[in-house]
Short mmCIF file of C-alpha atoms and ligand atoms in Angstrom, two decimals:
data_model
loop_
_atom_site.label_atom_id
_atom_site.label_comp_id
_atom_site.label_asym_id
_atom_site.label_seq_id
_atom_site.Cartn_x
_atom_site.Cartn_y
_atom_site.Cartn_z
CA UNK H 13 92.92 80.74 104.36
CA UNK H 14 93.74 77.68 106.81
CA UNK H 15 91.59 77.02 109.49
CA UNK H 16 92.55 79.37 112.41
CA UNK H 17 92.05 78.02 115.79
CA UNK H 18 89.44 80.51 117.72
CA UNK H 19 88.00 80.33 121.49
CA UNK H 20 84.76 80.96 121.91
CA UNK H 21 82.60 81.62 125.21
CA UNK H 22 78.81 82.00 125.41
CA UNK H 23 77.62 84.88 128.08
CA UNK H 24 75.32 83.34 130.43
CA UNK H 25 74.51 86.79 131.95
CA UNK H 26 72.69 88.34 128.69
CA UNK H 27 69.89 89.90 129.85
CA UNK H 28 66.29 91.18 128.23
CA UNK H 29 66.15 94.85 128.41
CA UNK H 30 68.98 98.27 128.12
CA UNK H 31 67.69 99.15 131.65
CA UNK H 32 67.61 102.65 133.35
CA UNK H 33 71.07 101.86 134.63
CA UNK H 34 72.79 100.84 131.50
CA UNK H 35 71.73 103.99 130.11
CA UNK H 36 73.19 106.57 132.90
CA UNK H 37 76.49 105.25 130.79
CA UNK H 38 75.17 105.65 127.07
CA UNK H 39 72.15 106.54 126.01
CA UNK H 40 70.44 107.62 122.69
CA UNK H 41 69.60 110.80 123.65
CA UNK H 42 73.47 111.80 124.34
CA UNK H 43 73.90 109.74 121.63
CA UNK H 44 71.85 111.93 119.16
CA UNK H 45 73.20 115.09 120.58
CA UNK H 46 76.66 113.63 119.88
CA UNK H 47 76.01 112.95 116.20
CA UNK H 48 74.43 116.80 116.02
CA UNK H 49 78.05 118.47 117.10
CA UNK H 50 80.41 115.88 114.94
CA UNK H 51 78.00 115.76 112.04
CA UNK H 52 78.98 119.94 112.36
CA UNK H 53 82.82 119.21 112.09
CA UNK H 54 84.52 120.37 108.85
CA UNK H 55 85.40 117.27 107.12
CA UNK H 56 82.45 115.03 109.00
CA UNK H 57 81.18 112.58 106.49
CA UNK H 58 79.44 109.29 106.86
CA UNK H 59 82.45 106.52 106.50
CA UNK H 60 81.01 104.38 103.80
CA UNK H 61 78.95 100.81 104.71
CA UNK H 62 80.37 98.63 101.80
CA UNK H 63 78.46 95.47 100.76
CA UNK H 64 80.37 92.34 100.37
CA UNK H 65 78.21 90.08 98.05
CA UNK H 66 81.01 87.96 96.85
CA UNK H 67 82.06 87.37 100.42
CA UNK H 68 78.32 86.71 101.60
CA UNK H 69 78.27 84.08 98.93
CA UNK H 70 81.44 82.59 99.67
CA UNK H 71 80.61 82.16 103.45
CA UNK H 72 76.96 81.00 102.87
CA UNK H 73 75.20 84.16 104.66
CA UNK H 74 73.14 86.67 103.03
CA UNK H 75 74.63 89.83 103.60
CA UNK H 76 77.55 91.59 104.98
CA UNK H 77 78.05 94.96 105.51
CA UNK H 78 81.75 96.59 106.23
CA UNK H 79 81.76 99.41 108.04
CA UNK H 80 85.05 101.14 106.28
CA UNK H 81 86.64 103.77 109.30
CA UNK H 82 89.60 104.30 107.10
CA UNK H 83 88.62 107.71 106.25
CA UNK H 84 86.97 108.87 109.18
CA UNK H 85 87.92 112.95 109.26
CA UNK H 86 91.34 111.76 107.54
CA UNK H 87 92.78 110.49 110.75
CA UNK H 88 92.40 106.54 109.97
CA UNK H 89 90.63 105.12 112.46
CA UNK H 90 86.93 105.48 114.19
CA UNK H 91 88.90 106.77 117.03
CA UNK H 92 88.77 110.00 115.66
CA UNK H 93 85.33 110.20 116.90
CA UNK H 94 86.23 109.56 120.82
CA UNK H 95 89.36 111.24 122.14
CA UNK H 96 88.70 114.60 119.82
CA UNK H 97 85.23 114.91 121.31
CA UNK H 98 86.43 114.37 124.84
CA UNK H 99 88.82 117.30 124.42
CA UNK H 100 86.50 119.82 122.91
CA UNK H 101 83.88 119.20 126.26
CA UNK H 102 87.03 118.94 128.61
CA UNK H 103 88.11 122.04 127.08
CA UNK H 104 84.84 123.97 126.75
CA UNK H 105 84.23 123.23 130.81
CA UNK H 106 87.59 124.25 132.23
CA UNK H 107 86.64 127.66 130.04
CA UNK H 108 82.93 127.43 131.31
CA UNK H 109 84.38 127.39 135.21
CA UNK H 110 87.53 129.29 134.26
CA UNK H 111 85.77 132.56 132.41
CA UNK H 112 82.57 132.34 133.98
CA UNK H 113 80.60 131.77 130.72
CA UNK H 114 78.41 129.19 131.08
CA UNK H 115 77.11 129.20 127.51
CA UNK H 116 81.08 128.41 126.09
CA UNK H 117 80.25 126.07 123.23
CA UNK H 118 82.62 123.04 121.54
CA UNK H 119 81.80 125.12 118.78
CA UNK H 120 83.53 127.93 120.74
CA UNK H 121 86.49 125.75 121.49
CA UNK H 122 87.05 124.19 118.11
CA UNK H 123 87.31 127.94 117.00
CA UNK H 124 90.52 128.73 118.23
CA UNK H 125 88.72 131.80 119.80
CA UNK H 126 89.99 131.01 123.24
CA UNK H 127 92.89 129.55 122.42
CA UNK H 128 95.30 132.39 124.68
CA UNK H 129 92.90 131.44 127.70
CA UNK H 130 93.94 127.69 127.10
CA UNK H 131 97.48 127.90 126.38
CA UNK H 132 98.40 126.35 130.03
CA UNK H 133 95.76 123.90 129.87
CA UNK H 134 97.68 120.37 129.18
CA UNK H 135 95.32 117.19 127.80
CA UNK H 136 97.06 113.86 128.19
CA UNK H 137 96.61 109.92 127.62
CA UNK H 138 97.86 106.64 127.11
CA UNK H 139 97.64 104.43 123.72
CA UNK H 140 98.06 102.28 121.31
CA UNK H 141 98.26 104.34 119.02
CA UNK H 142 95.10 105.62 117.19
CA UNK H 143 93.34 107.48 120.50
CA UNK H 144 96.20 109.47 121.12
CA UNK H 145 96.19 110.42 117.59
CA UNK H 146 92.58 111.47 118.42
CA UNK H 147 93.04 113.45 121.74
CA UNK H 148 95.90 115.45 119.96
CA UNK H 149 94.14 115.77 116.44
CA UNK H 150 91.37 117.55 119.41
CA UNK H 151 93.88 119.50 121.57
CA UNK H 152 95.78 121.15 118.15
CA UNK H 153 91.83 122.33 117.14
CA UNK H 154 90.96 123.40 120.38
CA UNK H 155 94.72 124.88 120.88
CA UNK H 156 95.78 123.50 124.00
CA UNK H 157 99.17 121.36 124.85
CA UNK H 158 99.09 117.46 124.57
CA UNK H 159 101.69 114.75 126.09
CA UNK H 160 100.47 111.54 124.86
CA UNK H 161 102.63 108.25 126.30
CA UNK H 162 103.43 105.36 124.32
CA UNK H 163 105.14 101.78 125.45
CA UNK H 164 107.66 99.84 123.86
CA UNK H 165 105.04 97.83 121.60
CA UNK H 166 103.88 100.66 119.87
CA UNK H 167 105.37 101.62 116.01
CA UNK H 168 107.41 104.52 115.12
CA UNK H 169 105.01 104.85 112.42
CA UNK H 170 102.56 105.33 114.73
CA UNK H 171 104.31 107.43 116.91
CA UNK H 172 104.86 109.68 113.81
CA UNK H 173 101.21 110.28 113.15
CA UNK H 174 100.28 111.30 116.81
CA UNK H 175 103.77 113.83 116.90
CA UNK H 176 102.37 115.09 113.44
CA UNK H 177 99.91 116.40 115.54
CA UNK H 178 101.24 118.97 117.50
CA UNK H 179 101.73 116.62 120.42
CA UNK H 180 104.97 115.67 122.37
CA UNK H 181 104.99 111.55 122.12
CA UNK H 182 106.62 110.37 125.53
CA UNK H 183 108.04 106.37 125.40
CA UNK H 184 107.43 104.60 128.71
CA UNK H 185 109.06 100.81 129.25
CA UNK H 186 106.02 98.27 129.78
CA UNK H 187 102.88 97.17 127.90
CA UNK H 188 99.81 99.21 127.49
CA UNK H 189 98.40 99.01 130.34
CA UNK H 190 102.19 100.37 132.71
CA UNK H 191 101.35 103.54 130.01
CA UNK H 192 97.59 104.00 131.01
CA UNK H 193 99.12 104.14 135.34
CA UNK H 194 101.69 106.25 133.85
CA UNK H 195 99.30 108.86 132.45
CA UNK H 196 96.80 108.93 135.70
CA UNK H 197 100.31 109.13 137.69
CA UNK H 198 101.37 112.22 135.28
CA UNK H 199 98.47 113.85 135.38
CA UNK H 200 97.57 113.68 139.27
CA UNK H 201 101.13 115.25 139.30
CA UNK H 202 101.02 118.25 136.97
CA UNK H 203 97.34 118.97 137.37
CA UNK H 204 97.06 117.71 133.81
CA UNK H 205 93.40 116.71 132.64
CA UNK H 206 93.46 112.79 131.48
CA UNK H 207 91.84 111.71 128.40
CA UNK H 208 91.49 108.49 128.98
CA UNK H 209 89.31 105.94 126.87
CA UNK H 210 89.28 103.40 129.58
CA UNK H 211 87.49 103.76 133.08
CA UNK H 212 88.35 102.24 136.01
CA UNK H 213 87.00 103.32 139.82
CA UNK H 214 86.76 106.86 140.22
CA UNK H 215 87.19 107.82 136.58
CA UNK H 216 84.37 107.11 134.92
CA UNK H 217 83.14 110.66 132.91
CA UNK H 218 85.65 111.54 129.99
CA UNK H 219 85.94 107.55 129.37
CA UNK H 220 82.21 107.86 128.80
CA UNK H 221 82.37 110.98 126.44
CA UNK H 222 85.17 108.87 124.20
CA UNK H 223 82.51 105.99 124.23
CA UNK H 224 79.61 108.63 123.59
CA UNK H 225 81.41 109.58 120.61
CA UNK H 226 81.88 106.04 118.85
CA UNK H 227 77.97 105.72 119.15
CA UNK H 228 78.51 108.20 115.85
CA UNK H 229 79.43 104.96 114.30
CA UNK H 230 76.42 103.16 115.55
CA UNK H 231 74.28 105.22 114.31
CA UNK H 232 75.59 105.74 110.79
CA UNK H 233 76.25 102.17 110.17
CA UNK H 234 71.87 101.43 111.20
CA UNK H 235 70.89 104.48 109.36
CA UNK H 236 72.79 102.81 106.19
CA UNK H 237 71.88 99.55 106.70
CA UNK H 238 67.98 100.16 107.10
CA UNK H 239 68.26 102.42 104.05
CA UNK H 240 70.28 99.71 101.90
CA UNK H 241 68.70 96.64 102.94
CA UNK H 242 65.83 96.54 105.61
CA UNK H 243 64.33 97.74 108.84
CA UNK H 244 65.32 94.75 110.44
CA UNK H 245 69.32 95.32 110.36
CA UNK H 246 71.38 92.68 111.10
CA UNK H 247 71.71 89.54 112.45
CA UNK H 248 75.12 89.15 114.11
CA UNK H 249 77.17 91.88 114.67
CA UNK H 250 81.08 91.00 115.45
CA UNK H 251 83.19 94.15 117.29
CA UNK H 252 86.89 94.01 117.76
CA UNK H 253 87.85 95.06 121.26
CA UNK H 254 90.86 96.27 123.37
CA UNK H 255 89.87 97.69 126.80
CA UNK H 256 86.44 97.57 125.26
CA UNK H 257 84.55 100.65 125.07
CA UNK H 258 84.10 100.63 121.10
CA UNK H 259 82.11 97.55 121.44
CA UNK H 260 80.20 98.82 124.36
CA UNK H 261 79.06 101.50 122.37
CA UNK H 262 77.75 99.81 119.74
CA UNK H 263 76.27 97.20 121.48
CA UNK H 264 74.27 100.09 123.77
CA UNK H 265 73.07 101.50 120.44
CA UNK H 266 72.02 98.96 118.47
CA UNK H 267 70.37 97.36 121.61
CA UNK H 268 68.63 100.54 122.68
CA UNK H 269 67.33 101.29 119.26
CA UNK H 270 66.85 97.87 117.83
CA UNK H 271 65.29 96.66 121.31
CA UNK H 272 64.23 92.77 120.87
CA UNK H 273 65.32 92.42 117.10
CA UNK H 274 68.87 93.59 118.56
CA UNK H 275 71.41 91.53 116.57
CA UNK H 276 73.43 88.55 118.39
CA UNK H 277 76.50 90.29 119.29
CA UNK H 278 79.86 89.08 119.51
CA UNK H 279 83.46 90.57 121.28
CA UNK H 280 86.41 89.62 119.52
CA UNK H 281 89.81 89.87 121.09
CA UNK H 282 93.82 88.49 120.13
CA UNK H 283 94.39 85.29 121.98
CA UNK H 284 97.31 87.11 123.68
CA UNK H 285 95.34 90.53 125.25
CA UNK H 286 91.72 88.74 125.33
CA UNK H 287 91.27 90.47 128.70
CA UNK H 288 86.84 90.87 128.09
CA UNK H 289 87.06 86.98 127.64
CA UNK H 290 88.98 86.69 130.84
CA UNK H 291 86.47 88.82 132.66
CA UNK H 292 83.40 86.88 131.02
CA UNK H 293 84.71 83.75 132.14
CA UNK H 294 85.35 84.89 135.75
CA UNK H 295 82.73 87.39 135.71
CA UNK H 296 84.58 89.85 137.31
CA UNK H 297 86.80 92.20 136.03
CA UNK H 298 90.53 90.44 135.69
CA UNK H 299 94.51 91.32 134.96
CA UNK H 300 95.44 89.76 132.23
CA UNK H 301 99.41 89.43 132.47
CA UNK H 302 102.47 88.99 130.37
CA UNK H 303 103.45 91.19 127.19
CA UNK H 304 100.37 91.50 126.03
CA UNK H 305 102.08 91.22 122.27
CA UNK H 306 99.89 91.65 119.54
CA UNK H 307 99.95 91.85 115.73
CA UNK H 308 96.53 93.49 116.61
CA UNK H 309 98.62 96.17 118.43
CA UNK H 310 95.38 98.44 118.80
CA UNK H 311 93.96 95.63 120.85
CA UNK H 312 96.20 95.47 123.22
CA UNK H 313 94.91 95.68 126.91
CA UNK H 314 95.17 93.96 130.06
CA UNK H 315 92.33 95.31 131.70
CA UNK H 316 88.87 95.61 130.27
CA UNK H 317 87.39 98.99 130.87
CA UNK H 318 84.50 99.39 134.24
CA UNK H 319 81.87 100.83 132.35
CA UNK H 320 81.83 98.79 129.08
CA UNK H 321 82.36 95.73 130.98
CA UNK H 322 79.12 96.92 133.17
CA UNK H 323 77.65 97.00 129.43
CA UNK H 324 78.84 93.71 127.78
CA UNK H 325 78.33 91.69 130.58
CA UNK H 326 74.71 92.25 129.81
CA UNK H 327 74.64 92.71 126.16
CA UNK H 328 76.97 90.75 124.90
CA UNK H 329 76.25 87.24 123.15
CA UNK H 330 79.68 85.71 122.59
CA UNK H 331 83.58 86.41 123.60
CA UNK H 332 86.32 85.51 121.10
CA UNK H 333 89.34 85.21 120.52
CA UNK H 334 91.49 85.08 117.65
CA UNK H 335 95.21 84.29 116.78
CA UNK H 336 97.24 87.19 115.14
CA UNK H 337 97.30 85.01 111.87
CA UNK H 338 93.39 85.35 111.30
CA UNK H 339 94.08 88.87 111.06
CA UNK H 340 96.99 88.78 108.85
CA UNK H 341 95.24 86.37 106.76
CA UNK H 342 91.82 88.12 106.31
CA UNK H 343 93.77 91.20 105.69
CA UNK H 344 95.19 89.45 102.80
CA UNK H 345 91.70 88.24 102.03
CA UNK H 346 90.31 91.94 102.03
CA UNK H 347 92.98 92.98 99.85
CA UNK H 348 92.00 90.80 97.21
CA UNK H 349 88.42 91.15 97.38
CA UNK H 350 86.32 88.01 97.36
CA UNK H 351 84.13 87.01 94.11
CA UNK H 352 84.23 90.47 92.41
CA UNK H 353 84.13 92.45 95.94
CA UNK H 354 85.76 95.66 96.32
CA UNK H 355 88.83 95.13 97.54
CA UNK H 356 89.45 96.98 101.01
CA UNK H 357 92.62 98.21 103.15
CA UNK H 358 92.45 97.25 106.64
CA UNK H 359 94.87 97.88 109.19
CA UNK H 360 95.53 94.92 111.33
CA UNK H 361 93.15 95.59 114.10
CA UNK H 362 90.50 96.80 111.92
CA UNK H 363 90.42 93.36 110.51
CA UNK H 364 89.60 91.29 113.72
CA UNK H 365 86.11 91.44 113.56
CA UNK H 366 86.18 89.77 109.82
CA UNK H 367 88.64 87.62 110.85
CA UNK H 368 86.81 85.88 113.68
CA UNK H 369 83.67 85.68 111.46
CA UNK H 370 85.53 83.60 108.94
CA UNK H 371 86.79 81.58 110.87
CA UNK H 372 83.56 80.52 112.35
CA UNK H 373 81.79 80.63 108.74
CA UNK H 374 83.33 77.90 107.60
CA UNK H 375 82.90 75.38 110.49
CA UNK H 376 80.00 73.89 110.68
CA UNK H 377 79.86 73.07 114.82
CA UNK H 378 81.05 77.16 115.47
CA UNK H 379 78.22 78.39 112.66
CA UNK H 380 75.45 76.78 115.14
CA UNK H 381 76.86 77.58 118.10
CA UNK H 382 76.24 81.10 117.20
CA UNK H 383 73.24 80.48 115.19
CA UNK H 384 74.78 81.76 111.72
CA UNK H 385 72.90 80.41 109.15
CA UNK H 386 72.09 81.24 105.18
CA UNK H 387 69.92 83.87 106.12
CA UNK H 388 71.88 85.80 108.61
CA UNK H 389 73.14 89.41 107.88
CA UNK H 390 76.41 90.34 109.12
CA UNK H 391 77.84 93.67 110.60
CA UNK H 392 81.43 94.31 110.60
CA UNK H 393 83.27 97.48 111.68
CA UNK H 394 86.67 98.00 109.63
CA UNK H 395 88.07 99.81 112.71
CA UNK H 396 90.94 101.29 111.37
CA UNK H 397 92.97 101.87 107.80
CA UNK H 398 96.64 101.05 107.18
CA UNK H 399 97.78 102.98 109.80
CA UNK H 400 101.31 101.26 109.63
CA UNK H 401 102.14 101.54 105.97
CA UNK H 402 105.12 99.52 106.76
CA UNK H 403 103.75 96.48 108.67
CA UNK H 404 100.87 96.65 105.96
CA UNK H 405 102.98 96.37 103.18
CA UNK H 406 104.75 93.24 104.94
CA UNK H 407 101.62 91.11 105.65
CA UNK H 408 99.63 91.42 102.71
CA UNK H 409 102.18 91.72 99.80
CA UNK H 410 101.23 95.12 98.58
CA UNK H 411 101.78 98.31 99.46
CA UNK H 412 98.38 100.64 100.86
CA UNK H 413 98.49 102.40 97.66
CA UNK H 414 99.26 99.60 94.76
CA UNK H 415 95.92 97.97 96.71
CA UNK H 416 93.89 101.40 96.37
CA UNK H 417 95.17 101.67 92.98
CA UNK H 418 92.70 98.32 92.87
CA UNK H 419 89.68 99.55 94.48
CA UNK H 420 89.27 102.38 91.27
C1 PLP S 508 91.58 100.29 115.16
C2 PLP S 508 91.02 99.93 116.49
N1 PLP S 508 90.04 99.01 116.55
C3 PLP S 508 89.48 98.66 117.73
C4 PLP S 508 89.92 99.23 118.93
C5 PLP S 508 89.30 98.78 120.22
O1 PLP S 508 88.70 99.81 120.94
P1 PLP S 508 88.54 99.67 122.52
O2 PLP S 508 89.89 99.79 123.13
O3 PLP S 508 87.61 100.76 122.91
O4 PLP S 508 87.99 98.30 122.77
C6 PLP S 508 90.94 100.20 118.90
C7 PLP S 508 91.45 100.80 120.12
O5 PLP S 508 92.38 101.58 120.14
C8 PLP S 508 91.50 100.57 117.65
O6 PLP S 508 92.45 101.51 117.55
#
């Protein structure tokens, strides 16, 4: 792998403690109740934490641990985890207020008991791609109708597996962020409820729930890591972001339960959307402008989200960026497997996080600058699968399957 060139920017405003304010957003009580109603999901499973000796070696750190998403409830991504989750409790209040029945469940919803009572009921959002999939993998279980918009950067592949759904896929000219005004315009309009996984003034609750939810990961990931390797967890977590609120998440966890042994943590963004980095530079929340094109197409945002910015600007250690080749090439990388490593599928933004730390593995001046040394012990989150067969197949060579075909 050539040497990529990466941006990095230390947050001065880290501070000590999760505070009482910091956990009105996310907290590990909600957190815990969370993991209690998706852990009773058909299909919920742990998503495996895979141990990359040969590629601890190779980098000169002591461990790293992958956190695979590829098979999270057979929808591809850790998103499944947000957007569903928000629907069942959007869902199960509208029935609450509309029926009178305060004691509705999600367990209620996720029935299909009420389904004739929510047949007028319309969810909608903006994305990338693997949220929507999300909000209408939750409206088809709950029964309700989904419009999920799209803009032009987004795949027809992609498109396919939100439609597949149930859902009716709108395409709206623009970049991610015209599609997320396009949603809050179209559901101010019809009197649609928005499932949005990025807050901004004024909406502030569902964006939470969708956060709420990824804390699933959070927890999994230091319940496997404690149980594989030690107590102490890791050292240096890295967290691909878009608008931010998966990193938020696990940054809020791991800080809350891992209090002053909480790992150095580290936001990685595409050079071309790095709209956190932007904000932690200017310390207030910014536009980034322009296309916005990404090979990390999940990534792709112009506007970091309110409430995970209110969390990163405090927890946070480092923002990065990264050029779309370090993904491509530590796809490739994965692929292969690294001195007798399982070799893993990861769809382009599910490789960011790996891709920015090796990059900064393997030069010397970026290792101390964020104090990775030979006994650190990495965290990575493979955010998403090969969600684009297609575009897969292109950058690394093989096709998703000839590369599982590997991994037996
Ligand atoms: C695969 C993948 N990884 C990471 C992210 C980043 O999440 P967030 O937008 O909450 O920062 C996304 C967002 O859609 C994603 O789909």
């Amino acid at each position: 792998m050539t040497r990529q060139p990466i941006q990095i920017w230390k947050n001065p405003h880290r501070s000590q403690h999760y505070d009482t304010e910091l956990k009105q957003i996310l907290n590990r009580e909600r957190a815990t109740a969370v993991m209690s109603e998706l852990s009773s999901w058909p299909g919920y499973e742990p998503t495996p934490l895979r141990s990359l000796p040969g590629l601890s070696q190779a980098l000169g750190v002591t461990q790293i641990g992958y956190k695979d998403e590829a098979t999270r409830f057979g929808m591809g991504s850790f998103k499944a985890l947000g957007g569903a989750y928000a629907v069942m409790r959007q869902v199960a209040q509208y029935l609450q207020v509309t029926t009178g029945d305060p004691d509705i469940s999600l367990e209620d919803v996720r029935s299909g008991r009420y389904a004739k009572q929510i047949s007028d009921l319309v969810v909608t959002t903006a994305t990338d791609g693997n949220h929507g999939r999300s909000v209408a993998w939750g409206a088809q279980q709950a029964g309700c109708t989904c419009v999920i918009f799209i803009h032009e950067g987004v795949s027809e592949e992609r498109e396919q597996a939100i439609a597949q759904f149930g859902a009716r896929v709108e395409r709206i000219p623009g970049n991610y962020d015209s599609s997320v005004r396009w949603a809050d315009a179209q559901s101010a309009a019809n009197n649609w409820v928005l499932i949005a996984d990025t807050s901004y003034p004024g909406y502030t609750e569902i964006p939470c729930d969708v956060m709420q939810g990824y804390s699933v990961m959070a927890e999994e990931a230091l319940q496997q890591w404690q149980a594989l390797w030690s107590e102490a967890g890791p050292t240096h977590v890295f967290v691909q972001a878009g608008v931010g609120g998966l990193a938020a998440a696990i940054c809020a966890h791991l800080w809350e339960c891992l209090g002053d042994r909480r790992p150095i943590f580290i936001v990685v963004e595409p050079e071309n959307s790095a709209c956190l980095y932007e904000t932690a530079q200017q310390d207030q929340l910014v536009d980034v402008s322009g296309s916005l094109d990404t090979l990390m197409g999940c990534l792709s945002a112009g506007r970091a989200s309110l409430l995970a910015w209110d969390i990163l600007r405090a927890g946070a250690d480092f923002f990065v960026t990264i050029p779309d080749a370090a993904a491509a090439a530590t796809m490739r990388v994965l692929a292969q497997g690294t001195g007798g490593d399982r070799p893993i599928i990861a769809g382009e933004s599910g490789a960011a996080g790996m891709a920015a730390l090796l990059t900064i593995a393997k030069q010397s001046g970026l290792r101390s600058q964020i104090q990775l040394e030979a006994d650190s012990r990495v965290l990575l989150f493979g955010t998403e699968g090969a969600m684009d067969p297609k575009s897969y197949a292109q950058i690394v060579g093989k096709t998703p399957s000839q590369v599982a075909e590997l991994c037996q």
